[in-house]
Amino acid sequence: MTLPGHPDPDQVKGRIITLEFEGCYLIATYVVNAGQGLKTLDAKNVWNHHFEVYIRDLDKKKPVIWMGDLNVAPTAI
């Protein structure tokens, strides 16, 4: 699936799987990485904005469980 409203659908294709169950949505993501030296931070920020809109819209209908590779490690592991 692509991310609704994202200006570059090819960039986000395959990064989101959304399953709808009777009582909730289950979303698995592979979030855009900001890269070494934050070289792709702008792309990550665009992703974050559109994903937030998407997940909040779903949450208005029923609870959302979000999992996956969120690419949030602030330092080297």
GROMACS .gro file of N, CA and C in nm:
model
  231
    1MET      N    1   0.084  -0.118   0.000
    1MET     CA    2   0.000   0.000   0.000
    1MET      C    3   0.088   0.123   0.000
    2THR      N    4   0.036   0.230  -0.050
    2THR     CA    5   0.106   0.358  -0.043
    2THR      C    6   0.049   0.439   0.073
    3LEU      N    7   0.111   0.552   0.100
    3LEU     CA    8   0.068   0.637   0.210
    3LEU      C    9  -0.020   0.748   0.155
    4PRO      N   10  -0.148   0.751   0.191
    4PRO     CA   11  -0.239   0.851   0.136
    4PRO      C   12  -0.185   0.993   0.153
    5GLY      N   13  -0.189   1.070   0.045
    5GLY     CA   14  -0.147   1.209   0.048
    5GLY      C   15   0.002   1.231   0.028
    6HIS      N   16   0.083   1.125   0.034
    6HIS     CA   17   0.228   1.142   0.018
    6HIS      C   18   0.258   1.184  -0.126
    7PRO      N   19   0.347   1.283  -0.144
    7PRO     CA   20   0.374   1.335  -0.278
    7PRO      C   21   0.452   1.239  -0.368
    8ASP      N   22   0.515   1.135  -0.313
    8ASP     CA   23   0.593   1.041  -0.394
    8ASP      C   24   0.553   0.898  -0.359
    9PRO      N   25   0.442   0.848  -0.415
    9PRO     CA   26   0.392   0.715  -0.380
    9PRO      C   27   0.495   0.604  -0.399
   10ASP      N   28   0.583   0.616  -0.499
   10ASP     CA   29   0.684   0.511  -0.520
   10ASP      C   30   0.781   0.502  -0.403
   11GLN      N   31   0.807   0.612  -0.336
   11GLN     CA   32   0.900   0.613  -0.224
   11GLN      C   33   0.844   0.535  -0.104
   12VAL      N   34   0.714   0.529  -0.090
   12VAL     CA   35   0.655   0.466   0.027
   12VAL      C   36   0.590   0.331  -0.002
   13LYS      N   37   0.588   0.291  -0.128
   13LYS     CA   38   0.526   0.164  -0.165
   13LYS      C   39   0.595   0.049  -0.090
   14GLY      N   40   0.517  -0.035  -0.028
   14GLY     CA   41   0.571  -0.150   0.044
   14GLY      C   42   0.618  -0.119   0.185
   15ARG      N   43   0.605   0.003   0.230
   15ARG     CA   44   0.649   0.039   0.365
   15ARG      C   45   0.539   0.026   0.469
   16ILE      N   46   0.416   0.003   0.425
   16ILE     CA   47   0.303  -0.005   0.519
   16ILE      C   48   0.217  -0.126   0.485
   17ILE      N   49   0.183  -0.201   0.588
   17ILE     CA   50   0.082  -0.306   0.576
   17ILE      C   51  -0.022  -0.275   0.682
   18THR      N   52  -0.147  -0.260   0.641
   18THR     CA   53  -0.255  -0.231   0.734
   18THR      C   54  -0.357  -0.344   0.728
   19LEU      N   55  -0.384  -0.403   0.842
   19LEU     CA   56  -0.485  -0.507   0.853
   19LEU      C   57  -0.600  -0.453   0.938
   20GLU      N   58  -0.721  -0.478   0.893
   20GLU     CA   59  -0.837  -0.433   0.970
   20GLU      C   60  -0.904  -0.554   1.033
   21PHE      N   61  -0.921  -0.546   1.165
   21PHE     CA   62  -0.992  -0.648   1.240
   21PHE      C   63  -1.119  -0.586   1.298
   22GLU      N   64  -1.203  -0.669   1.353
   22GLU     CA   65  -1.330  -0.619   1.406
   22GLU      C   66  -1.308  -0.509   1.511
   23GLY      N   67  -1.209  -0.527   1.598
   23GLY     CA   68  -1.191  -0.433   1.708
   23GLY      C   69  -1.076  -0.336   1.695
   24CYS      N   70  -0.995  -0.349   1.589
   24CYS     CA   71  -0.879  -0.260   1.577
   24CYS      C   72  -0.817  -0.268   1.438
   25TYR      N   73  -0.724  -0.177   1.414
   25TYR     CA   74  -0.636  -0.184   1.297
   25TYR      C   75  -0.498  -0.226   1.347
   26LEU      N   76  -0.428  -0.306   1.268
   26LEU     CA   77  -0.290  -0.343   1.296
   26LEU      C   78  -0.207  -0.291   1.180
   27ILE      N   79  -0.110  -0.204   1.212
   27ILE     CA   80  -0.026  -0.144   1.108
   27ILE      C   81   0.118  -0.185   1.132
   28ALA      N   82   0.182  -0.240   1.029
   28ALA     CA   83   0.325  -0.271   1.032
   28ALA      C   84   0.393  -0.177   0.934
   29THR      N   85   0.501  -0.114   0.978
   29THR     CA   86   0.570  -0.018   0.892
   29THR      C   87   0.720  -0.043   0.891
   30TYR      N   88   0.781  -0.002   0.782
   30TYR     CA   89   0.926   0.014   0.772
   30TYR      C   90   0.945   0.162   0.742
   31VAL      N   91   0.970   0.239   0.848
   31VAL     CA   92   0.974   0.385   0.838
   31VAL      C   93   1.102   0.431   0.770
   32VAL      N   94   1.091   0.537   0.693
   32VAL     CA   95   1.206   0.597   0.624
   32VAL      C   96   1.315   0.630   0.726
   33ASN      N   97   1.439   0.596   0.692
   33ASN     CA   98   1.555   0.622   0.776
   33ASN      C   99   1.610   0.761   0.745
   34ALA      N  100   1.652   0.834   0.847
   34ALA     CA  101   1.709   0.968   0.825
   34ALA      C  102   1.849   0.961   0.765
   35GLY      N  103   1.913   0.846   0.770
   35GLY     CA  104   2.043   0.827   0.705
   35GLY      C  105   2.161   0.882   0.782
   36GLN      N  106   2.281   0.842   0.736
   36GLN     CA  107   2.405   0.892   0.795
   36GLN      C  108   2.410   1.043   0.780
   37GLY      N  109   2.440   1.111   0.888
   37GLY     CA  110   2.448   1.256   0.883
   37GLY      C  111   2.314   1.323   0.856
   38LEU      N  112   2.206   1.249   0.875
   38LEU     CA  113   2.070   1.299   0.855
   38LEU      C  114   2.045   1.348   0.712
   39LYS      N  115   2.112   1.286   0.616
   39LYS     CA  116   2.100   1.331   0.476
   39LYS      C  117   1.961   1.312   0.417
   40THR      N  118   1.882   1.221   0.471
   40THR     CA  119   1.745   1.201   0.419
   40THR      C  120   1.640   1.242   0.523
   41LEU      N  121   1.677   1.331   0.613
   41LEU     CA  122   1.584   1.376   0.717
   41LEU      C  123   1.461   1.442   0.658
   42ASP      N  124   1.476   1.517   0.550
   42ASP     CA  125   1.359   1.581   0.488
   42ASP      C  126   1.258   1.477   0.442
   43ALA      N  127   1.306   1.369   0.380
   43ALA     CA  128   1.216   1.262   0.335
   43ALA      C  129   1.148   1.195   0.454
   44LYS      N  130   1.223   1.176   0.563
   44LYS     CA  131   1.164   1.116   0.683
   44LYS      C  132   1.057   1.207   0.741
   45ASN      N  133   1.082   1.338   0.742
   45ASN     CA  134   0.983   1.433   0.795
   45ASN      C  135   0.855   1.434   0.711
   46VAL      N  136   0.869   1.424   0.579
   46VAL     CA  137   0.751   1.416   0.491
   46VAL      C  138   0.673   1.289   0.523
   47TRP      N  139   0.745   1.177   0.533
   47TRP     CA  140   0.683   1.050   0.571
   47TRP      C  141   0.608   1.066   0.703
   48ASN      N  142   0.676   1.119   0.806
   48ASN     CA  143   0.616   1.131   0.939
   48ASN      C  144   0.487   1.213   0.935
   49HIS      N  145   0.488   1.322   0.862
   49HIS     CA  146   0.369   1.406   0.853
   49HIS      C  147   0.251   1.329   0.795
   50HIS      N  148   0.272   1.266   0.681
   50HIS     CA  149   0.162   1.196   0.614
   50HIS      C  150   0.120   1.070   0.691
   51PHE      N  151   0.215   1.003   0.755
   51PHE     CA  152   0.179   0.886   0.834
   51PHE      C  153   0.097   0.927   0.956
   52GLU      N  154   0.133   1.038   1.019
   52GLU     CA  155   0.056   1.084   1.134
   52GLU      C  156  -0.089   1.112   1.096
   53VAL      N  157  -0.110   1.178   0.983
   53VAL     CA  158  -0.246   1.205   0.936
   53VAL      C  159  -0.320   1.072   0.913
   54TYR      N  160  -0.253   0.978   0.848
   54TYR     CA  161  -0.313   0.847   0.818
   54TYR      C  162  -0.353   0.773   0.946
   55ILE      N  163  -0.261   0.763   1.040
   55ILE     CA  164  -0.287   0.684   1.160
   55ILE      C  165  -0.394   0.752   1.248
   56ARG      N  166  -0.395   0.884   1.252
   56ARG     CA  167  -0.498   0.955   1.331
   56ARG      C  168  -0.637   0.939   1.268
   57ASP      N  169  -0.643   0.937   1.136
   57ASP     CA  170  -0.772   0.913   1.069
   57ASP      C  171  -0.825   0.774   1.102
   58LEU      N  172  -0.738   0.674   1.100
   58LEU     CA  173  -0.781   0.539   1.136
   58LEU      C  174  -0.825   0.532   1.282
   59ASP      N  175  -0.750   0.599   1.370
   59ASP     CA  176  -0.779   0.594   1.513
   59ASP      C  177  -0.914   0.656   1.548
   60LYS      N  178  -0.966   0.741   1.461
   60LYS     CA  179  -1.099   0.797   1.482
   60LYS      C  180  -1.207   0.690   1.467
   61LYS      N  181  -1.176   0.583   1.393
   61LYS     CA  182  -1.272   0.477   1.366
   61LYS      C  183  -1.264   0.365   1.469
   62LYS      N  184  -1.142   0.326   1.505
   62LYS     CA  185  -1.120   0.221   1.606
   62LYS      C  186  -0.974   0.224   1.647
   63PRO      N  187  -0.938   0.159   1.758
   63PRO     CA  188  -0.800   0.163   1.805
   63PRO      C  189  -0.700   0.112   1.701
   64VAL      N  190  -0.577   0.164   1.710
   64VAL     CA  191  -0.470   0.127   1.618
   64VAL      C  192  -0.354   0.067   1.697
   65ILE      N  193  -0.303  -0.045   1.650
   65ILE     CA  194  -0.180  -0.103   1.702
   65ILE      C  195  -0.075  -0.083   1.594
   66TRP      N  196   0.035  -0.016   1.629
   66TRP     CA  197   0.140   0.015   1.531
   66TRP      C  198   0.268  -0.056   1.572
   67MET      N  199   0.328  -0.127   1.478
   67MET     CA  200   0.452  -0.200   1.505
   67MET      C  201   0.541  -0.194   1.382
   68GLY      N  202   0.661  -0.241   1.395
   68GLY     CA  203   0.751  -0.249   1.282
   68GLY      C  204   0.887  -0.189   1.311
   69ASP      N  205   0.960  -0.161   1.205
   69ASP     CA  206   1.091  -0.097   1.215
   69ASP      C  207   1.068   0.053   1.205
   70LEU      N  208   1.075   0.122   1.318
   70LEU     CA  209   1.042   0.264   1.323
   70LEU      C  210   1.163   0.354   1.296
   71ASN      N  211   1.282   0.294   1.287
   71ASN     CA  212   1.404   0.371   1.259
   71ASN      C  213   1.417   0.492   1.351
   72VAL      N  214   1.419   0.466   1.482
   72VAL     CA  215   1.425   0.576   1.577
   72VAL      C  216   1.549   0.573   1.667
   73ALA      N  217   1.646   0.487   1.641
   73ALA     CA  218   1.765   0.480   1.726
   73ALA      C  219   1.844   0.611   1.716
   74PRO      N  220   1.856   0.685   1.828
   74PRO     CA  221   1.923   0.816   1.823
   74PRO      C  222   2.076   0.806   1.818
   75THR      N  223   2.130   0.690   1.854
   75THR     CA  224   2.275   0.670   1.850
   75THR      C  225   2.305   0.532   1.792
   76ALA      N  226   2.429   0.511   1.755
   76ALA     CA  227   2.470   0.380   1.703
   76ALA      C  228   2.449   0.273   1.809
   77ILE      N  229   2.406   0.158   1.764
   77ILE     CA  230   2.381   0.047   1.858
   77ILE      C  231   2.501  -0.045   1.858
   0.00000   0.00000   0.00000
